[in-house]
């Protein structure tokens, strides 16, 4: 405000508009003097994202948006409304450099990191859409934010952490989402997990493991060549011990690749030994991308895998699949352009 020659209290006004009223157009901020609105807009509210396309599924309660950023980069977010909550899945990078072969985003490579503002804008638009009743079910409130869209969040650590603090802080400093309702996912960037454990946060850590053995994981999650399963488990344990929070173990079940019952037993034993009751397996039926050699496991094999994990005393549930008919797997819309 000082650089613009405006009194400091205008800063709090603007923050209240953005985080409290979910408004990013100074022309509509009627408590600002009309003479400064254009200038404030130019200096402080640049156009960060342009919606290219919305596609809906599940009777309108799942909505995927393809965003074009100022430099032409494409990213996606997905807003999902359930009877008891509303969740937005957001992107932290344009593309992804982790190169997991079964992931649509990973196949396209990394374009760039998103800024904290570009990440927060995805949350603001989702919160506003719910508040204004754009999603079936009447006006509502955004309750959950998951960093499970495009990109590896912990490879964009500083900006993601800034965005997390903006998501969880109360207005006018943030959107006021409960820390425990924010999930940060990672394929296993070990140094960043250890760092996150010391931030004093209560967000949920989700580790995309996808297989318990290094031999297969080297192929499915190439970063495993740098940080193998044992190191990922050490970091997950550090996070669980530092925060007292359960770690979510993400596991995309792929037919004839990682869905063998014996692998389920191996996964259960690994987690029982390394994390115990502080582990929860979130099994994800694979959403195949067009032309991919990868396919989802049959339901009977999925059930057998769940039972194999649970025999070790480890909690295991199957994620509710949403939006498969609208290419809701991350990266599919952006790949189409």
Short mmCIF file of C-alpha atoms in Angstrom, two decimals:
data_model
loop_
_atom_site.label_atom_id
_atom_site.label_comp_id
_atom_site.label_asym_id
_atom_site.label_seq_id
_atom_site.Cartn_x
_atom_site.Cartn_y
_atom_site.Cartn_z
CA UNK A 1 0.00 0.00 0.00
CA UNK A 2 2.88 2.34 0.83
CA UNK A 3 4.41 1.91 -2.63
CA UNK A 4 1.04 2.77 -4.18
CA UNK A 5 0.72 5.84 -1.96
CA UNK A 6 -2.30 4.36 -0.17
CA UNK A 7 -2.94 4.08 3.58
CA UNK A 8 -2.00 0.77 5.17
CA UNK A 9 -5.57 -0.07 6.21
CA UNK A 10 -6.45 -0.49 2.52
CA UNK A 11 -4.27 -3.60 2.54
CA UNK A 12 -6.45 -5.27 5.13
CA UNK A 13 -9.53 -4.21 3.17
CA UNK A 14 -8.18 -5.86 0.03
CA UNK A 15 -7.20 -9.02 1.91
CA UNK A 16 -10.70 -9.20 3.38
CA UNK A 17 -12.18 -8.95 -0.10
CA UNK A 18 -9.98 -11.71 -1.51
CA UNK A 19 -9.92 -14.19 1.36
CA UNK A 20 -13.11 -13.31 3.20
CA UNK A 21 -15.49 -12.31 0.40
CA UNK A 22 -13.75 -14.38 -2.30
CA UNK A 23 -13.67 -11.32 -4.57
CA UNK A 24 -10.75 -10.54 -6.90
CA UNK A 25 -12.25 -7.75 -9.02
CA UNK A 26 -11.49 -4.30 -7.53
CA UNK A 27 -14.30 -2.82 -9.63
CA UNK A 28 -16.71 -4.62 -7.29
CA UNK A 29 -14.95 -3.54 -4.07
CA UNK A 30 -17.31 -0.70 -3.29
CA UNK A 31 -15.58 0.34 -0.07
CA UNK A 32 -12.54 1.38 -2.14
CA UNK A 33 -12.62 4.92 -3.55
CA UNK A 34 -13.70 4.67 -7.19
CA UNK A 35 -10.65 6.63 -8.29
CA UNK A 36 -8.16 3.99 -7.14
CA UNK A 37 -9.94 0.79 -8.18
CA UNK A 38 -8.43 0.61 -11.69
CA UNK A 39 -4.94 1.19 -10.35
CA UNK A 40 -5.35 -1.37 -7.57
CA UNK A 41 -6.58 -3.86 -10.15
CA UNK A 42 -3.60 -3.30 -12.43
CA UNK A 43 -1.00 -3.41 -9.66
CA UNK A 44 -2.37 -6.03 -7.28
CA UNK A 45 -4.94 -8.16 -9.07
CA UNK A 46 -3.45 -9.30 -12.38
CA UNK A 47 -5.43 -11.91 -14.30
CA UNK A 48 -3.89 -15.17 -13.06
CA UNK A 49 -6.14 -17.79 -14.60
CA UNK A 50 -8.62 -17.98 -17.45
CA UNK A 51 -11.18 -20.77 -17.50
CA UNK A 52 -11.02 -22.50 -20.87
CA UNK A 53 -13.48 -25.27 -20.18
CA UNK A 54 -15.72 -26.71 -17.46
CA UNK A 55 -16.93 -30.28 -17.75
CA UNK A 56 -19.27 -31.86 -15.23
CA UNK A 57 -20.14 -35.35 -14.07
CA UNK A 58 -22.06 -37.10 -11.28
CA UNK A 59 -25.17 -34.97 -11.95
CA UNK A 60 -23.11 -31.80 -11.75
CA UNK A 61 -21.53 -32.49 -8.36
CA UNK A 62 -18.11 -33.12 -9.94
CA UNK A 63 -16.74 -30.27 -12.03
CA UNK A 64 -13.37 -30.25 -13.73
CA UNK A 65 -11.88 -26.99 -14.97
CA UNK A 66 -9.09 -26.47 -17.47
CA UNK A 67 -7.23 -23.24 -16.71
CA UNK A 68 -4.98 -21.23 -18.99
CA UNK A 69 -2.30 -19.28 -17.13
CA UNK A 70 -0.81 -15.94 -18.19
CA UNK A 71 1.97 -17.61 -20.19
CA UNK A 72 -0.29 -20.13 -21.91
CA UNK A 73 0.45 -23.01 -19.51
CA UNK A 74 -2.51 -25.32 -18.88
CA UNK A 75 -3.48 -26.74 -15.48
CA UNK A 76 -6.54 -28.43 -14.04
CA UNK A 77 -8.57 -28.48 -10.86
CA UNK A 78 -11.53 -30.64 -9.87
CA UNK A 79 -14.31 -29.61 -7.49
CA UNK A 80 -16.23 -32.50 -5.90
CA UNK A 81 -19.30 -32.11 -3.74
CA UNK A 82 -20.38 -34.90 -1.41
CA UNK A 83 -23.30 -34.98 1.04
CA UNK A 84 -21.00 -34.22 3.98
CA UNK A 85 -18.14 -32.22 2.43
CA UNK A 86 -16.87 -30.36 -0.63
CA UNK A 87 -13.34 -30.92 -1.85
CA UNK A 88 -11.22 -29.17 -4.46
CA UNK A 89 -8.27 -31.01 -5.99
CA UNK A 90 -5.70 -28.45 -7.10
CA UNK A 91 -2.52 -28.34 -9.18
CA UNK A 92 0.84 -27.10 -7.93
CA UNK A 93 2.81 -27.33 -11.19
CA UNK A 94 2.06 -27.07 -14.89
CA UNK A 95 2.93 -30.60 -15.87
CA UNK A 96 5.11 -32.83 -13.71
CA UNK A 97 8.72 -33.94 -13.81
CA UNK A 98 8.31 -37.18 -11.85
CA UNK A 99 7.66 -39.22 -15.04
CA UNK A 100 5.42 -41.92 -13.52
CA UNK A 101 4.43 -43.90 -16.63
CA UNK A 102 0.79 -44.56 -15.69
CA UNK A 103 0.01 -40.86 -15.02
CA UNK A 104 -1.29 -38.57 -17.76
CA UNK A 105 0.50 -35.55 -16.28
CA UNK A 106 3.78 -37.41 -15.90
CA UNK A 107 3.72 -38.35 -19.57
CA UNK A 108 3.76 -34.68 -20.56
CA UNK A 109 6.78 -33.56 -18.52
CA UNK A 110 7.19 -30.39 -16.45
CA UNK A 111 6.52 -26.93 -17.86
CA UNK A 112 6.98 -24.85 -14.68
CA UNK A 113 6.11 -24.36 -11.04
CA UNK A 114 2.93 -22.47 -10.20
CA UNK A 115 3.17 -19.35 -8.06
CA UNK A 116 1.51 -19.34 -4.65
CA UNK A 117 -1.07 -16.93 -6.08
CA UNK A 118 -1.92 -19.28 -8.96
CA UNK A 119 -2.42 -22.11 -6.47
CA UNK A 120 -4.58 -19.98 -4.15
CA UNK A 121 -6.69 -18.72 -7.05
CA UNK A 122 -7.85 -22.30 -7.75
CA UNK A 123 -9.07 -22.49 -4.15
CA UNK A 124 -10.77 -19.09 -4.24
CA UNK A 125 -12.73 -19.88 -7.40
CA UNK A 126 -13.85 -23.24 -6.00
CA UNK A 127 -14.94 -21.68 -2.69
CA UNK A 128 -16.84 -18.97 -4.53
CA UNK A 129 -18.57 -21.46 -6.83
CA UNK A 130 -19.84 -23.36 -3.81
CA UNK A 131 -20.88 -20.24 -1.92
CA UNK A 132 -22.81 -18.95 -4.92
CA UNK A 133 -24.68 -22.22 -5.45
CA UNK A 134 -23.10 -23.04 -8.81
CA UNK A 135 -22.77 -26.71 -7.81
CA UNK A 136 -26.02 -28.69 -7.30
CA UNK A 137 -27.13 -28.83 -3.69
CA UNK A 138 -27.56 -25.13 -2.98
CA UNK A 139 -25.07 -22.67 -1.51
CA UNK A 140 -22.29 -24.43 0.37
CA UNK A 141 -18.82 -24.11 1.82
CA UNK A 142 -15.51 -25.49 0.67
CA UNK A 143 -14.33 -27.86 3.41
CA UNK A 144 -11.35 -29.76 1.97
CA UNK A 145 -8.36 -28.97 -0.24
CA UNK A 146 -6.13 -31.69 -1.68
CA UNK A 147 -2.86 -31.10 -3.53
CA UNK A 148 -3.44 -34.05 -5.84
CA UNK A 149 -3.81 -32.28 -9.15
CA UNK A 150 -1.04 -31.74 -11.67
CA UNK A 151 2.54 -31.70 -10.39
CA UNK A 152 4.61 -32.88 -7.43
CA UNK A 153 3.77 -30.44 -4.61
CA UNK A 154 6.98 -30.97 -2.67
CA UNK A 155 9.05 -30.18 -5.77
CA UNK A 156 7.53 -26.68 -5.52
CA UNK A 157 8.00 -26.57 -1.77
CA UNK A 158 8.26 -22.87 -0.95
CA UNK A 159 5.24 -21.80 -3.00
CA UNK A 160 3.13 -24.75 -1.92
CA UNK A 161 3.88 -24.00 1.74
CA UNK A 162 2.96 -20.33 1.22
CA UNK A 163 -0.30 -21.47 -0.39
CA UNK A 164 -1.02 -23.93 2.44
CA UNK A 165 -0.66 -21.14 4.99
CA UNK A 166 -3.00 -19.00 2.87
CA UNK A 167 -5.54 -21.82 2.76
CA UNK A 168 -5.56 -22.51 6.50
CA UNK A 169 -5.17 -19.02 8.02
CA UNK A 170 -8.42 -17.27 9.00
CA UNK A 171 -9.55 -14.25 6.93
CA UNK A 172 -8.15 -11.73 6.17
CA UNK A 173 -4.93 -13.76 6.04
CA UNK A 174 -6.35 -16.86 4.37
CA UNK A 175 -9.45 -18.87 3.49
CA UNK A 176 -9.85 -20.44 6.92
CA UNK A 177 -9.94 -24.11 5.87
CA UNK A 178 -9.13 -26.50 8.74
CA UNK A 179 -5.53 -27.74 8.65
CA UNK A 180 -6.70 -31.31 9.06
CA UNK A 181 -8.83 -30.90 5.94
CA UNK A 182 -5.82 -30.07 3.75
CA UNK A 183 -3.85 -32.92 2.14
CA UNK A 184 -0.42 -32.53 0.57
CA UNK A 185 0.61 -35.45 -1.63
CA UNK A 186 4.06 -36.55 -2.73
CA UNK A 187 5.63 -39.42 -4.65
CA UNK A 188 8.31 -39.49 -1.98
CA UNK A 189 10.59 -36.43 -2.12
CA UNK A 190 12.28 -37.48 1.11
CA UNK A 191 14.17 -34.29 2.15
CA UNK A 192 11.00 -32.22 1.66
CA UNK A 193 8.92 -34.65 3.77
CA UNK A 194 11.40 -34.28 6.62
CA UNK A 195 11.26 -30.50 6.18
CA UNK A 196 7.45 -30.48 6.17
CA UNK A 197 7.44 -32.49 9.39
CA UNK A 198 9.15 -29.57 11.15
CA UNK A 199 6.79 -26.82 9.92
CA UNK A 200 4.41 -27.13 12.85
CA UNK A 201 1.45 -27.95 10.62
CA UNK A 202 -1.39 -30.45 11.03
CA UNK A 203 -2.08 -31.08 7.35
CA UNK A 204 -2.42 -34.64 6.09
CA UNK A 205 0.56 -36.13 4.27
CA UNK A 206 -0.31 -38.49 1.41
CA UNK A 207 2.52 -40.65 0.05
CA UNK A 208 1.99 -42.10 -3.43
CA UNK A 209 3.68 -45.46 -2.85
CA UNK A 210 1.96 -47.66 -5.49
CA UNK A 211 4.04 -50.72 -4.60
CA UNK A 212 5.97 -51.85 -1.50
CA UNK A 213 9.02 -53.23 -3.33
CA UNK A 214 11.89 -51.20 -4.80
CA UNK A 215 12.25 -53.35 -7.92
CA UNK A 216 8.80 -52.47 -9.28
CA UNK A 217 8.71 -48.99 -7.76
CA UNK A 218 11.88 -48.01 -9.64
CA UNK A 219 9.76 -48.39 -12.78
CA UNK A 220 6.38 -47.10 -11.57
CA UNK A 221 7.78 -44.15 -9.59
CA UNK A 222 11.20 -43.31 -11.08
CA UNK A 223 12.15 -41.01 -8.18
CA UNK A 224 12.44 -44.25 -6.19
CA UNK A 225 15.86 -44.69 -7.78
CA UNK A 226 16.95 -41.71 -5.69
CA UNK A 227 14.88 -42.28 -2.52
CA UNK A 228 13.95 -45.96 -2.10
CA UNK A 229 11.00 -47.31 -0.15
CA UNK A 230 12.94 -47.61 3.13
CA UNK A 231 13.87 -43.90 3.05
CA UNK A 232 10.31 -42.89 2.14
CA UNK A 233 9.04 -44.91 5.11
CA UNK A 234 11.60 -43.26 7.42
CA UNK A 235 10.40 -39.81 6.29
CA UNK A 236 6.73 -40.80 6.65
CA UNK A 237 7.44 -42.02 10.17
CA UNK A 238 9.14 -38.73 11.00
CA UNK A 239 6.07 -36.86 9.78
CA UNK A 240 3.70 -39.10 11.76
CA UNK A 241 5.78 -38.78 14.94
CA UNK A 242 6.18 -35.01 14.62
CA UNK A 243 2.50 -34.29 13.92
CA UNK A 244 0.63 -37.19 15.49
CA UNK A 245 -1.25 -37.49 12.19
CA UNK A 246 -1.93 -40.66 10.22
CA UNK A 247 -0.12 -40.83 6.90
CA UNK A 248 -2.25 -41.70 3.89
CA UNK A 249 -0.58 -44.25 1.62
CA UNK A 250 -1.88 -43.78 -1.93
CA UNK A 251 -1.89 -46.93 -4.05
CA UNK A 252 -3.14 -46.90 -7.66
CA UNK A 253 -4.21 -50.47 -8.34
CA UNK A 254 -3.06 -51.54 -11.82
CA UNK A 255 -4.16 -54.82 -13.37
CA UNK A 256 -1.42 -57.49 -13.44
CA UNK A 257 1.22 -54.91 -12.42
CA UNK A 258 0.93 -54.17 -8.69
CA UNK A 259 -2.38 -55.78 -7.70
CA UNK A 260 -1.15 -59.24 -6.71
CA UNK A 261 -2.48 -60.50 -3.40
CA UNK A 262 1.08 -61.26 -2.23
CA UNK A 263 1.97 -57.59 -2.83
CA UNK A 264 -0.98 -56.59 -0.68
CA UNK A 265 0.39 -58.82 2.08
CA UNK A 266 3.87 -57.31 1.61
CA UNK A 267 2.40 -53.79 1.79
CA UNK A 268 0.48 -54.63 4.96
CA UNK A 269 3.58 -56.05 6.66
CA UNK A 270 5.71 -53.06 5.62
CA UNK A 271 3.25 -50.52 6.97
CA UNK A 272 2.48 -52.46 10.15
CA UNK A 273 6.20 -52.54 10.89
CA UNK A 274 7.09 -48.97 9.92
CA UNK A 275 3.95 -46.93 10.70
CA UNK A 276 1.52 -49.19 12.57
CA UNK A 277 -1.76 -47.47 13.39
CA UNK A 278 -0.40 -44.25 11.86
CA UNK A 279 -0.88 -45.62 8.33
CA UNK A 280 -4.01 -45.70 6.21
CA UNK A 281 -4.00 -47.18 2.71
CA UNK A 282 -6.10 -45.30 0.18
CA UNK A 283 -6.59 -47.69 -2.72
CA UNK A 284 -7.26 -45.93 -6.02
CA UNK A 285 -8.87 -47.84 -8.89
CA UNK A 286 -6.79 -46.71 -11.87
CA UNK A 287 -8.49 -44.25 -14.22
CA UNK A 288 -6.88 -45.35 -17.52
CA UNK A 289 -5.78 -42.65 -19.95
CA UNK A 290 -6.69 -43.03 -23.65
CA UNK A 291 -4.28 -45.31 -25.48
CA UNK A 292 -2.57 -46.40 -22.26
CA UNK A 293 -1.35 -49.95 -21.70
CA UNK A 294 -2.38 -49.62 -18.04
CA UNK A 295 -5.79 -50.77 -16.82
CA UNK A 296 -7.74 -50.99 -13.59
CA UNK A 297 -7.83 -54.20 -11.57
CA UNK A 298 -10.98 -56.32 -11.67
CA UNK A 299 -13.23 -55.89 -8.65
CA UNK A 300 -12.58 -59.40 -7.21
CA UNK A 301 -8.81 -58.80 -7.28
CA UNK A 302 -9.29 -55.36 -5.75
CA UNK A 303 -11.25 -56.92 -2.90
CA UNK A 304 -8.60 -59.60 -2.40
CA UNK A 305 -5.88 -56.93 -2.23
CA UNK A 306 -7.80 -54.92 0.38
CA UNK A 307 -8.25 -58.06 2.51
CA UNK A 308 -4.54 -58.89 2.19
CA UNK A 309 -3.54 -55.45 3.52
CA UNK A 310 -6.08 -55.57 6.33
CA UNK A 311 -4.80 -58.95 7.54
CA UNK A 312 -1.74 -57.11 8.89
CA UNK A 313 -3.98 -54.83 10.93
CA UNK A 314 -3.50 -51.86 8.60
CA UNK A 315 -6.51 -49.73 7.67
CA UNK A 316 -7.33 -49.91 3.94
CA UNK A 317 -10.22 -48.41 2.00
CA UNK A 318 -11.03 -47.91 -1.69
CA UNK A 319 -11.30 -44.32 -2.87
CA UNK A 320 -14.67 -43.26 -4.26
CA UNK A 321 -14.13 -42.90 -8.01
CA UNK A 322 -15.50 -39.74 -9.49
CA UNK A 323 -15.46 -38.16 -12.91
CA UNK A 324 -14.12 -41.07 -14.94
CA UNK A 325 -16.47 -40.12 -17.77
CA UNK A 326 -14.96 -36.60 -17.89
CA UNK A 327 -11.28 -37.60 -17.96
CA UNK A 328 -10.89 -36.58 -14.33
CA UNK A 329 -7.48 -38.23 -14.02
CA UNK A 330 -5.01 -35.38 -13.71
CA UNK A 331 -3.54 -34.16 -16.96
CA UNK A 332 -6.05 -35.66 -19.35
CA UNK A 333 -7.72 -32.38 -20.30
CA UNK A 334 -4.46 -30.46 -20.50
CA UNK A 335 -3.02 -33.15 -22.75
CA UNK A 336 -5.92 -32.60 -25.13
CA UNK A 337 -5.25 -28.82 -24.99
#
